[in-house]
Short mmCIF file of C-alpha atoms and ligand atoms in Angstrom, two decimals:
data_model
loop_
_atom_site.label_atom_id
_atom_site.label_comp_id
_atom_site.label_asym_id
_atom_site.label_seq_id
_atom_site.Cartn_x
_atom_site.Cartn_y
_atom_site.Cartn_z
CA MET A 292 24.52 -6.81 30.17
CA SER A 293 25.16 -10.54 29.88
CA LEU A 294 23.22 -12.81 27.73
CA ALA A 295 23.10 -16.46 28.56
CA ALA A 296 23.57 -18.74 25.41
CA SER A 297 21.51 -21.77 24.86
CA PRO A 298 23.41 -25.14 24.54
CA ALA A 299 22.99 -25.28 20.86
CA ALA A 300 24.03 -21.48 20.62
CA GLN A 301 20.86 -21.00 18.18
CA PHE A 302 18.93 -18.86 20.67
CA ILE A 303 19.92 -16.65 23.53
CA ASP A 304 17.74 -15.58 26.41
CA GLU A 305 17.09 -11.78 26.53
CA PRO A 306 16.77 -10.76 30.24
CA ALA A 307 13.45 -8.96 31.12
CA ARG A 308 13.83 -5.29 31.53
CA SER A 309 11.52 -2.33 32.24
CA ILE A 310 11.27 0.16 29.45
CA PRO A 311 10.08 3.91 29.46
CA VAL A 312 6.73 4.66 28.27
CA HIS A 313 6.84 7.19 25.26
CA GLY A 314 3.36 8.38 25.83
CA ASP A 315 -0.51 7.42 26.20
CA TYR A 316 -2.79 7.84 23.31
CA ASP A 317 -6.34 6.97 22.40
CA VAL A 318 -5.14 5.74 19.03
CA VAL A 319 -1.83 4.15 18.11
CA VAL A 320 -1.19 3.86 14.31
CA LEU A 321 1.68 1.58 12.97
CA GLY A 322 2.80 2.54 9.65
CA GLY A 323 2.71 5.68 7.60
CA GLY A 324 1.60 4.51 4.20
CA PRO A 325 -1.71 5.60 2.55
CA ALA A 326 -3.60 3.30 5.08
CA GLY A 327 -1.87 4.85 8.13
CA ILE A 328 -2.02 8.42 6.89
CA ALA A 329 -5.68 8.23 6.29
CA ALA A 330 -6.34 6.15 9.68
CA ALA A 331 -4.31 8.74 11.76
CA ALA A 332 -5.87 11.71 10.01
CA SER A 333 -9.51 10.65 10.72
CA ALA A 334 -8.95 9.39 14.11
CA ALA A 335 -7.44 12.75 15.07
CA ALA A 336 -10.22 14.50 13.25
CA HIS A 337 -12.65 13.03 15.61
CA ASP A 338 -10.41 14.50 18.62
CA CYS A 339 -8.72 11.21 19.54
CA LYS A 340 -5.24 11.76 20.93
CA THR A 341 -3.15 10.12 18.04
CA ILE A 342 0.35 9.04 17.27
CA LEU A 343 1.63 7.43 13.96
CA VAL A 344 4.73 5.42 14.23
CA GLU A 345 7.02 4.97 11.17
CA ARG A 346 10.20 3.21 10.75
CA TYR A 347 11.43 5.67 7.96
CA GLY A 348 11.78 9.41 8.53
CA PHE A 349 9.04 10.27 6.03
CA LEU A 350 5.26 9.31 5.35
CA GLY A 351 3.93 7.79 2.14
CA GLY A 352 4.73 4.00 2.60
CA ALA A 353 5.49 2.28 -0.57
CA GLY A 354 4.43 5.32 -2.28
CA THR A 355 7.53 7.07 -1.38
CA ALA A 356 9.79 4.42 0.31
CA ALA A 357 9.38 2.07 -2.64
CA GLY A 358 9.25 4.81 -5.36
CA VAL A 359 5.94 3.99 -6.57
CA THR A 360 5.03 7.60 -7.46
CA ASN A 361 1.60 6.79 -8.85
CA PHE A 362 -1.88 6.54 -7.33
CA CYS A 363 -4.19 3.78 -8.62
CA GLY A 364 -7.43 2.96 -7.31
CA LEU A 365 -8.65 6.54 -7.03
CA PHE A 366 -10.86 6.15 -10.23
CA ALA A 367 -13.36 3.44 -11.53
CA ASN A 368 -14.82 2.78 -14.89
CA VAL A 369 -18.54 3.18 -14.14
CA HIS A 370 -20.58 1.96 -17.07
CA GLY A 371 -18.02 3.38 -19.40
CA ASP A 372 -17.53 6.71 -17.65
CA VAL A 373 -14.19 6.97 -15.78
CA ARG A 374 -15.07 8.66 -12.47
CA ARG A 375 -13.11 9.53 -9.21
CA VAL A 376 -14.64 7.23 -6.48
CA VAL A 377 -12.26 7.67 -3.59
CA HIS A 378 -12.63 11.05 -1.77
CA GLY A 379 -12.55 11.88 2.05
CA VAL A 380 -9.05 12.03 3.41
CA ALA A 381 -7.56 11.51 -0.08
CA ASP A 382 -9.02 14.84 -1.42
CA ASP A 383 -7.17 16.83 1.35
CA LEU A 384 -3.95 14.99 0.77
CA LEU A 385 -3.97 15.15 -3.12
CA ALA A 386 -4.81 18.92 -3.00
CA ARG A 387 -1.80 19.52 -0.72
CA ILE A 388 0.42 17.60 -3.31
CA ASP A 389 -1.25 19.66 -5.99
CA ARG A 390 -0.40 22.96 -4.29
CA LEU A 391 3.30 21.80 -4.05
CA GLY A 392 3.27 21.29 -7.78
CA GLY A 393 3.74 17.63 -7.35
CA LEU A 394 0.63 16.02 -8.84
CA ASN A 395 0.30 15.03 -12.73
CA ALA A 396 -3.14 15.20 -14.30
CA PRO A 397 -4.76 11.82 -14.34
CA HIS A 398 -3.63 9.45 -17.20
CA MET A 399 -5.31 6.44 -18.88
CA VAL A 400 -4.40 2.94 -17.89
CA LEU A 401 -4.79 0.11 -20.33
CA GLY A 402 -7.81 2.17 -21.90
CA LYS A 403 -10.05 1.40 -19.04
CA THR A 404 -9.41 3.72 -15.93
CA ASN A 405 -7.14 6.40 -14.76
CA ALA A 406 -4.24 6.58 -12.45
CA GLN A 407 -2.32 9.74 -11.31
CA ALA A 408 1.35 10.36 -10.91
CA TYR A 409 2.99 12.41 -8.31
CA ASP A 410 6.40 13.56 -7.09
CA THR A 411 7.86 11.78 -4.05
CA THR A 412 9.12 14.84 -2.49
CA ALA A 413 5.81 16.64 -2.61
CA TYR A 414 4.01 13.70 -1.30
CA LYS A 415 6.25 13.44 1.68
CA SER A 416 5.88 17.29 2.59
CA ALA A 417 2.12 17.23 1.97
CA ALA A 418 1.62 14.28 4.12
CA ASP A 419 3.73 15.92 6.95
CA ASP A 420 1.70 19.05 6.78
CA PHE A 421 -1.63 17.23 6.40
CA LEU A 422 -1.19 15.13 9.54
CA ILE A 423 0.30 17.97 11.60
CA SER A 424 -2.56 20.12 10.70
CA ARG A 425 -4.81 17.37 12.12
CA GLY A 426 -2.84 17.36 15.41
CA VAL A 427 -1.30 13.79 15.02
CA ASP A 428 1.90 13.26 16.77
CA LEU A 429 4.41 11.65 14.28
CA LEU A 430 7.14 9.33 15.71
CA PHE A 431 9.64 8.73 12.94
CA HIS A 432 12.63 6.39 12.82
CA ALA A 433 10.86 4.10 15.21
CA LEU A 434 10.56 0.34 14.29
CA GLY A 435 7.59 -1.46 15.75
CA ALA A 436 9.01 -4.52 17.56
CA GLY A 437 6.31 -6.15 19.63
CA VAL A 438 3.14 -5.58 21.65
CA VAL A 439 1.73 -6.05 25.12
CA ALA A 440 -1.64 -7.83 25.28
CA GLU A 441 -3.62 -9.61 27.66
CA ALA A 442 -6.75 -11.54 27.18
CA GLY A 443 -7.35 -10.07 23.67
CA VAL A 444 -6.96 -6.59 24.63
CA LEU A 445 -3.66 -4.70 23.58
CA THR A 446 -2.33 -2.25 25.91
CA ALA A 447 1.00 -1.25 24.21
CA LEU A 448 3.27 -1.08 21.22
CA ILE A 449 6.87 -1.53 21.74
CA VAL A 450 9.10 0.17 19.48
CA GLU A 451 12.94 0.49 18.84
CA THR A 452 14.28 3.99 18.45
CA LYS A 453 17.71 5.70 18.61
CA SER A 454 16.62 6.71 22.07
CA GLY A 455 16.25 3.00 23.02
CA ARG A 456 13.35 0.78 23.39
CA ARG A 457 10.09 2.47 24.32
CA ALA A 458 6.42 1.52 25.06
CA ILE A 459 3.57 3.48 23.51
CA ARG A 460 0.35 2.87 25.30
CA GLY A 461 -3.04 3.04 23.68
CA ARG A 462 -6.59 2.27 23.77
CA VAL A 463 -7.17 1.37 20.12
CA PHE A 464 -4.46 0.17 17.88
CA ILE A 465 -4.49 0.19 14.01
CA ASP A 466 -2.11 -1.82 12.06
CA CYS A 467 -1.16 -0.21 8.87
CA SER A 468 2.35 -1.69 8.61
CA GLY A 469 1.57 -3.41 5.28
CA ASP A 470 3.08 -6.68 6.60
CA GLY A 471 0.46 -7.15 9.38
CA ASP A 472 3.32 -6.86 11.85
CA LEU A 473 1.21 -5.78 14.78
CA ALA A 474 -1.61 -8.14 14.22
CA SER A 475 0.75 -11.18 13.93
CA TRP A 476 2.61 -10.14 17.25
CA ALA A 477 -0.89 -9.94 18.80
CA GLY A 478 -1.85 -13.40 17.73
CA ALA A 479 -4.32 -12.49 15.06
CA PRO A 480 -4.70 -15.44 12.44
CA PHE A 481 -3.18 -14.39 9.08
CA GLU A 482 -2.29 -15.99 5.66
CA LEU A 483 1.26 -15.82 4.19
CA GLU A 484 1.24 -17.95 1.14
CA ALA A 485 4.91 -18.37 0.58
CA ASP A 486 4.53 -20.21 -2.70
CA ASN A 487 1.79 -17.78 -3.99
CA LEU A 488 3.02 -14.12 -3.41
CA LEU A 489 2.80 -11.30 -5.81
CA TYR A 490 6.31 -10.73 -7.09
CA PRO A 491 8.14 -7.51 -5.79
CA THR A 492 9.64 -5.00 -7.89
CA MET A 493 12.63 -2.54 -7.55
CA MET A 494 11.08 0.87 -8.95
CA PHE A 495 13.40 3.51 -10.32
CA ARG A 496 13.17 6.84 -12.05
CA VAL A 497 15.23 8.02 -15.00
CA ASN A 498 16.22 11.43 -15.80
CA GLY A 499 17.74 13.00 -19.10
CA VAL A 500 14.79 11.75 -21.31
CA ASP A 501 14.22 13.76 -24.54
CA PRO A 502 10.31 14.01 -24.20
CA ASP A 503 9.93 15.01 -27.86
CA LEU A 504 11.81 12.09 -29.16
CA ALA A 505 10.24 9.82 -26.45
CA GLY A 506 6.62 10.66 -27.28
CA GLU A 507 4.35 7.91 -26.15
CA ALA A 508 7.27 5.51 -25.79
CA TRP A 509 5.05 3.42 -23.39
CA ASN A 510 3.25 2.21 -26.44
CA ALA A 511 6.24 1.23 -28.37
CA ILE A 512 8.35 -0.48 -25.49
CA PRO A 513 6.72 -3.84 -25.57
CA ALA A 514 7.65 -4.33 -29.36
CA LEU A 515 11.02 -2.84 -28.54
CA MET A 516 11.43 -5.50 -25.93
CA ARG A 517 10.43 -8.32 -28.19
CA GLU A 518 12.96 -7.30 -30.84
CA ALA A 519 15.72 -7.14 -28.11
CA GLU A 520 14.85 -10.56 -26.84
CA LYS A 521 15.26 -11.96 -30.40
CA ARG A 522 18.73 -10.85 -30.14
CA GLY A 523 19.36 -12.53 -26.89
CA THR A 524 18.41 -9.71 -24.28
CA ARG A 525 16.46 -11.37 -21.15
CA PHE A 526 13.93 -9.51 -19.24
CA ALA A 527 12.70 -10.25 -15.69
CA ARG A 528 9.23 -9.83 -16.83
CA GLN A 529 6.81 -8.52 -19.51
CA GLY A 530 4.06 -5.89 -18.77
CA VAL A 531 6.47 -3.13 -17.93
CA VAL A 532 5.33 0.39 -17.11
CA VAL A 533 7.37 3.33 -18.18
CA ARG A 534 5.72 6.72 -17.91
CA PRO A 535 6.63 10.35 -17.63
CA GLN A 536 6.63 12.09 -14.26
CA ARG A 537 5.40 15.93 -13.84
CA ASN A 538 8.68 17.04 -15.64
CA PRO A 539 8.68 14.93 -18.92
CA VAL A 540 12.44 14.69 -18.75
CA GLU A 541 11.81 12.35 -15.91
CA TRP A 542 10.18 8.98 -16.03
CA ARG A 543 9.39 6.18 -13.68
CA VAL A 544 10.11 2.66 -14.57
CA ASN A 545 8.22 -0.28 -13.18
CA ALA A 546 9.92 -3.03 -14.86
CA THR A 547 11.90 -5.24 -12.56
CA GLN A 548 10.72 -8.41 -10.94
CA VAL A 549 12.55 -9.91 -7.96
CA ALA A 550 12.36 -13.77 -7.16
CA SER A 551 14.00 -15.35 -4.30
CA ARG A 552 17.14 -17.73 -5.12
CA ASN A 553 14.50 -20.65 -5.57
CA GLY A 554 12.55 -18.81 -7.97
CA ARG A 555 9.39 -18.16 -6.00
CA ALA A 556 8.25 -14.55 -5.24
CA LEU A 557 10.64 -13.14 -2.66
CA ASP A 558 9.07 -13.10 1.01
CA GLY A 559 9.17 -9.56 2.19
CA THR A 560 9.09 -10.84 5.87
CA ASP A 561 12.26 -12.75 5.54
CA ALA A 562 15.29 -10.57 6.32
CA ASP A 563 17.82 -12.68 4.32
CA GLU A 564 15.39 -12.72 1.24
CA LEU A 565 14.91 -9.00 1.53
CA SER A 566 18.47 -8.28 1.58
CA TYR A 567 19.27 -10.43 -1.33
CA GLY A 568 16.45 -8.73 -3.19
CA GLU A 569 17.45 -5.22 -2.70
CA ILE A 570 20.70 -6.02 -4.35
CA GLU A 571 19.08 -8.09 -7.23
CA GLY A 572 16.65 -5.31 -7.74
CA ARG A 573 19.36 -2.76 -8.29
CA ARG A 574 21.18 -5.06 -10.74
CA GLN A 575 17.95 -5.62 -12.73
CA ALA A 576 17.32 -1.65 -12.69
CA GLN A 577 20.90 -1.09 -14.04
CA ALA A 578 20.34 -3.85 -16.82
CA PHE A 579 16.82 -2.38 -17.81
CA VAL A 580 18.33 1.09 -18.13
CA LYS A 581 20.94 -0.06 -20.78
CA PHE A 582 17.96 -1.38 -22.78
CA LEU A 583 16.21 2.02 -22.64
CA GLN A 584 19.24 3.74 -23.58
CA ALA A 585 20.31 1.49 -26.45
CA GLU A 586 16.69 0.84 -27.98
CA VAL A 587 14.09 3.36 -26.98
CA PRO A 588 14.17 6.82 -29.10
CA GLY A 589 14.54 9.66 -26.52
CA PHE A 590 16.27 7.59 -23.94
CA ALA A 591 19.83 7.63 -25.21
CA GLN A 592 20.99 10.25 -22.59
CA ALA A 593 18.63 8.74 -19.76
CA TYR A 594 20.25 7.86 -16.44
CA ILE A 595 18.96 6.51 -13.10
CA VAL A 596 18.31 9.27 -10.94
CA ASP A 597 16.92 7.41 -8.15
CA THR A 598 16.44 3.86 -6.73
CA PRO A 599 14.04 4.11 -3.74
CA PRO A 600 15.05 3.44 -0.06
CA GLN A 601 13.40 -0.09 -0.42
CA LEU A 602 12.36 -2.87 -2.67
CA GLY A 603 8.73 -2.64 -3.47
CA ILE A 604 6.67 -5.49 -1.69
CA ARG A 605 3.32 -6.04 -2.90
CA GLU A 606 2.09 -8.88 -0.60
CA THR A 607 2.98 -10.45 2.53
CA ARG A 608 0.78 -11.23 5.44
CA ARG A 609 -2.97 -10.77 5.07
CA ILE A 610 -5.11 -11.22 8.10
CA VAL A 611 -7.89 -13.45 8.12
CA GLY A 612 -10.56 -11.34 9.69
CA ALA A 613 -14.39 -11.18 9.87
CA TYR A 614 -14.60 -11.24 5.97
CA GLN A 615 -11.99 -12.00 3.42
CA LEU A 616 -12.51 -9.67 0.34
CA SER A 617 -12.13 -12.19 -2.70
CA GLY A 618 -11.06 -11.76 -6.41
CA GLU A 619 -14.59 -12.85 -7.21
CA ASP A 620 -15.91 -9.88 -5.06
CA VAL A 621 -13.72 -7.59 -7.22
CA LEU A 622 -14.91 -9.07 -10.52
CA ARG A 623 -18.67 -9.13 -9.77
CA CYS A 624 -18.69 -5.58 -8.22
CA ALA A 625 -19.86 -7.06 -4.89
CA SER A 626 -21.89 -4.80 -2.61
CA PHE A 627 -21.84 -5.08 1.18
CA PRO A 628 -24.42 -3.69 3.70
CA ASP A 629 -21.29 -2.51 5.71
CA THR A 630 -19.57 -0.72 2.90
CA VAL A 631 -16.92 1.79 4.17
CA GLY A 632 -15.83 2.81 0.58
CA VAL A 633 -15.03 1.44 -2.80
CA ASN A 634 -12.33 -0.29 -4.79
CA GLY A 635 -12.28 0.39 -8.65
CA TRP A 636 -8.95 -1.22 -9.38
CA PRO A 637 -8.96 -4.68 -11.12
CA LEU A 638 -6.97 -7.86 -10.17
CA GLU A 639 -3.38 -7.02 -11.15
CA LYS A 640 -1.41 -10.14 -10.64
CA HIS A 641 2.46 -9.98 -10.46
CA VAL A 642 3.14 -13.61 -11.55
CA ALA A 643 6.41 -15.16 -12.61
CA GLY A 644 7.53 -13.09 -15.67
CA ASN A 645 4.35 -11.16 -16.27
CA VAL A 646 1.54 -8.99 -14.96
CA GLU A 647 -1.98 -10.51 -15.28
CA TRP A 648 -4.94 -8.16 -15.40
CA SER A 649 -8.76 -9.18 -14.80
CA TRP A 650 -11.35 -6.48 -14.99
CA PRO A 651 -15.08 -6.47 -14.09
CA PRO A 652 -17.00 -6.36 -17.24
CA ILE A 653 -16.74 -2.82 -18.78
CA PRO A 654 -18.92 -1.06 -19.45
CA GLN A 655 -21.64 -3.32 -18.48
CA SER A 656 -20.82 -3.33 -14.76
CA ARG A 657 -20.34 -0.38 -12.44
CA GLY A 658 -16.67 -1.03 -12.25
CA PHE A 659 -16.28 -1.17 -8.44
CA ASN A 660 -16.81 -3.13 -5.48
CA HIS A 661 -17.62 -2.14 -1.86
CA LEU A 662 -15.02 -2.64 0.90
CA PRO A 663 -16.75 -4.09 3.97
CA TYR A 664 -15.89 -2.83 7.42
CA ARG A 665 -15.45 -6.40 8.37
CA MET A 666 -12.32 -6.77 6.22
CA LEU A 667 -10.61 -4.54 8.99
CA LEU A 668 -11.46 -6.69 11.93
CA PRO A 669 -9.02 -9.29 13.03
CA GLN A 670 -10.16 -12.33 14.96
CA ARG A 671 -9.81 -12.64 18.92
CA LEU A 672 -8.81 -8.87 19.54
CA ARG A 673 -11.01 -6.16 21.14
CA ASN A 674 -9.15 -3.03 20.16
CA LEU A 675 -7.29 -3.84 17.08
CA LEU A 676 -8.22 -2.84 13.50
CA VAL A 677 -5.97 -3.57 10.45
CA ALA A 678 -6.07 -1.47 7.20
CA GLY A 679 -4.13 -1.43 4.03
CA ARG A 680 -2.71 -4.20 2.01
CA CYS A 681 -2.47 -6.51 5.19
CA ALA A 682 -6.31 -6.23 5.63
CA SER A 683 -8.43 -9.43 5.47
CA MET A 684 -8.42 -10.31 1.64
CA THR A 685 -7.70 -13.25 -0.35
CA HIS A 686 -4.52 -13.27 -2.63
CA GLU A 687 -6.72 -12.43 -5.47
CA GLY A 688 -8.86 -9.80 -3.70
CA GLN A 689 -5.56 -8.28 -2.25
CA SER A 690 -4.26 -7.98 -5.85
CA ALA A 691 -6.93 -5.29 -6.41
CA ALA A 692 -7.63 -3.63 -3.34
CA ARG A 693 -3.96 -3.14 -2.23
CA VAL A 694 -3.58 -0.23 -4.37
CA SER A 695 -3.48 3.49 -2.71
CA GLY A 696 -7.08 4.12 -3.46
CA GLY A 697 -8.35 1.24 -1.29
CA CYS A 698 -5.79 1.78 1.31
CA PHE A 699 -7.05 5.30 1.71
CA VAL A 700 -10.46 3.79 2.12
CA MET A 701 -9.48 1.38 4.66
CA GLY A 702 -7.40 3.78 6.65
CA GLU A 703 -10.12 6.44 6.85
CA ALA A 704 -12.65 3.79 7.99
CA ALA A 705 -10.34 2.36 10.66
CA GLY A 706 -9.55 5.74 12.23
CA THR A 707 -13.13 6.67 12.27
CA ALA A 708 -14.25 3.40 13.74
CA ALA A 709 -11.48 3.74 16.45
CA HIS A 710 -13.19 7.00 17.46
CA LEU A 711 -16.68 5.31 17.74
CA ALA A 712 -15.17 2.33 19.60
CA LEU A 713 -13.75 4.78 22.25
CA ALA A 714 -16.58 7.17 22.36
CA ARG A 715 -19.10 4.24 23.21
CA ASN A 716 -16.69 2.02 24.95
CA THR A 717 -17.32 -0.96 22.67
CA ALA A 718 -14.82 -3.58 20.91
CA VAL A 719 -14.02 -2.51 17.41
CA ALA A 720 -16.22 -5.49 16.13
CA GLU A 721 -19.13 -4.06 17.75
CA VAL A 722 -19.07 -0.56 16.23
CA ASP A 723 -22.33 0.88 15.03
CA VAL A 724 -21.76 0.43 11.27
CA ALA A 725 -24.66 2.75 10.39
CA ALA A 726 -22.94 5.45 12.79
CA LEU A 727 -19.56 4.81 11.08
CA GLN A 728 -21.13 5.08 7.53
CA ARG A 729 -22.63 8.36 8.51
CA LEU A 730 -19.50 9.89 9.92
CA LEU A 731 -17.61 8.83 6.72
CA GLU A 732 -20.23 10.41 4.30
CA ALA A 733 -20.17 13.49 6.50
CA SER A 734 -16.27 13.56 5.99
CA GLY A 735 -16.86 13.48 2.26
CA ALA A 736 -16.09 9.76 1.76
CA TYR A 737 -17.97 7.87 -1.02
CA LEU A 738 -19.38 4.61 0.05
CA GLY A 739 -20.80 3.49 -3.54
CA ARG A 740 -24.35 3.20 -2.24
CA ASP A 741 -25.93 5.25 -5.15
CA VAL A 742 -24.86 2.97 -7.92
CA THR A 743 -26.85 -0.27 -7.20
CA THR A 744 -25.85 -2.61 -10.07
CA GLY A 745 -23.36 -4.48 -8.13
CA GLU A 746 -24.35 -7.99 -6.56
CA LEU A 747 -25.19 -7.93 -3.06
CA VAL A 748 -23.12 -10.12 -0.47
CA ARG A 749 -23.96 -10.31 3.13
C1 FAD B 873 6.54 -2.06 -6.93
C2 FAD B 873 5.13 -1.66 -6.56
C3 FAD B 873 4.43 -0.82 -7.47
C4 FAD B 873 3.17 -0.27 -7.21
N1 FAD B 873 2.49 0.49 -7.97
C5 FAD B 873 1.50 1.21 -7.48
C6 FAD B 873 0.83 2.14 -8.27
O1 FAD B 873 1.30 2.60 -9.33
N2 FAD B 873 -0.18 2.66 -7.74
C7 FAD B 873 -0.92 2.46 -6.52
O2 FAD B 873 -1.78 3.07 -6.14
N3 FAD B 873 -0.21 1.32 -5.81
C8 FAD B 873 0.83 0.85 -6.22
N4 FAD B 873 1.35 -0.17 -5.56
C9 FAD B 873 0.70 -0.56 -4.44
C10 FAD B 873 0.73 0.29 -3.22
O3 FAD B 873 1.93 1.07 -3.16
C11 FAD B 873 0.65 -0.30 -1.93
O4 FAD B 873 -0.06 -1.61 -1.90
C12 FAD B 873 0.27 0.52 -0.82
O5 FAD B 873 1.14 1.59 -0.65
C13 FAD B 873 -0.05 -0.07 0.59
O6 FAD B 873 -0.38 0.88 1.43
P1 FAD B 873 -0.24 0.45 3.07
O7 FAD B 873 -0.56 1.82 3.74
O8 FAD B 873 -1.12 -0.69 3.35
O9 FAD B 873 1.20 -0.07 3.36
P2 FAD B 873 2.53 0.62 2.84
O10 FAD B 873 2.31 1.52 1.81
O11 FAD B 873 3.50 -0.49 2.54
O12 FAD B 873 2.91 1.37 4.11
C14 FAD B 873 3.38 0.71 5.31
C15 FAD B 873 4.27 1.63 6.20
O13 FAD B 873 4.45 0.93 7.42
C16 FAD B 873 5.85 1.07 7.74
N5 FAD B 873 6.28 -0.09 8.56
C17 FAD B 873 6.25 -1.38 8.19
N6 FAD B 873 6.48 -2.11 9.20
C18 FAD B 873 6.83 -1.31 10.23
C19 FAD B 873 7.22 -1.54 11.56
N7 FAD B 873 7.38 -2.82 12.12
N8 FAD B 873 7.45 -0.43 12.34
C20 FAD B 873 7.32 0.81 11.83
N9 FAD B 873 6.92 1.11 10.49
C21 FAD B 873 6.65 0.09 9.82
C22 FAD B 873 6.55 1.09 6.33
O14 FAD B 873 7.81 1.79 6.43
C23 FAD B 873 5.63 1.90 5.58
O15 FAD B 873 5.98 3.22 5.55
C24 FAD B 873 2.74 -0.64 -5.80
C25 FAD B 873 3.43 -1.50 -4.97
C26 FAD B 873 4.70 -1.81 -5.25
C27 FAD B 873 5.57 -2.68 -4.22
#
C-alpha cells in the first residue's frame, strides 16, 4: 500500500478501502465497564441481538483495568440510614462476584455511607459469565476507531482488531467508552475542560501486610504522612485511601495523583500525556510504598503485588445532552420526572494535591438524587445513547455520578431504552419514559420514587 505524503509531511492521506463486516446487531455497545456491562446485559435480556466491544481482553472497565477494586455509589445515607439504592443488573453481577469469593462486606466511608471492595479476578470472571448467560456476544481486543453515520443516523462502528479493521453494523449504539469516543466521532457536542479535569491516579495493591499490626491503619496514615512531610517527604496528594482487600494481607492503595508536565490534570484523551502518565504513576507508586514500609505499622514487609494495566482516568469528555446533571442536583437531592435510577455518592473532586468532598445534608436529606433519562441522550443523533462517566453531566455532577453505582444505573437504562426504541421504531429521544420506568422496575431497578423529599427539577 502506498501512502501519499502531504507537502508539510504533517499528514498523510489514507486511501479509502472496503472492510469486512464483522456482524449485524440490534444493539452495539462500546466499552465493557460498569455502564457497558449493564447496557449489554439489559439490552440482551430484552431479546436484542447485542455485541459488546472492548479494547482489553476482559470486562470491568476502570474497575479492573485501572485497579479500582471497590464499588462506590451502591449505597446512600437516607435520613441517617445507610441503604443499598442500586439494584437491577448490579444485584446479579455482585452475587456472581460473591459466589467466586471475591466480594468484601460493605465498609463505611468517611462515616457517611458504604462502599464495597472486590477482587479484580473475580469481577472479570463474574462479568464474563453474566454477559454470556444473557446471550451477549463479546468482542475483546477490539479498539473502536470510528463510525459510519449519515444524517444523524449511525449505521456502523469501525473497530481495529488483530484480524484487521472491521465494521460492526447496528441499529442502536450505546457509547460506554468512558471517554465518549463513539459520540465524539459521531459529532455529538461534548465538553472536555482541559484546565478543569479531575486528576487521575495510578492505583496499586500491596501484599505482605501484617493485618494485626496494621489494624485500622487507614485512620493513622494521614497523621503519619504529616510527620513524614515535616522530615522532607513529598506526597502527590492528601486524602489517600489505603484499605484491606478480602484477604487482609492485601491492601489497595489510592494515593497517587498524576499531573501533566504543566501541572494541570493529565488529559486521558491525549496519547502523549497518557504515555507520560503511566510512567509517572508507577514512579509515584514506588515512592509511596517506601513510605508505607518505613512509617506504617504492619507494612514493613509489604510489596507492590500489582500495578494495573492502565492509569486511572476519572474524567475526559462529557457529552452535552438533553440534560446535564449538575453538582447542585447532587447536593439538593434533585428529583426528575424521567428518573431511571439514583446516585447516592457525593461530589468527590480530585483537585491539585487533594480530594474535596461535598455531601447533601445528612441526615436531613434523603441522600440521593435521581438520574434522568435525558442525561443519556446526545444531541443530533437518532440512535445513539451515552452511559457512564461520559454521559451528560457538568464537571461537578460527574465528580459524583461517575462512580460504579451510577454507571450501572445509566447502563441498565440505556440498554432497556435501546430495546424500546427498536421495538417501537422510534428515535432514542422519543422513547416512552413511563414504559422505560416500568421495565426497569420490573427488572428490579430502584428509581427512588418512594422517598419524595428531594427537590423536583423538570
Ligand atoms: C483511580 C480511580 C479510582 C476510582 N475509585 C472508585 C471507587 O473506589 N469506586 C467506584 O465505584 N468508582 C471509582 N472510580 C470511578 C469508576 O471506576 C469509573 O468512573 C467507572 O468505572 C466508569 O464506568 P464506565 O463504564 O463509564 O467507564 P470505564 O469503567 O472507564 O469503562 C470504559 C471501558 O471502555 C473501554 N474503551 C474505552 N475506549 C474504547 C475504545 N475506543 N474501544 C474499545 N474499548 C474502549 C475501556 O477499556 C473500558 O473497559 C475510580 C476511578 C479512578 C480512575
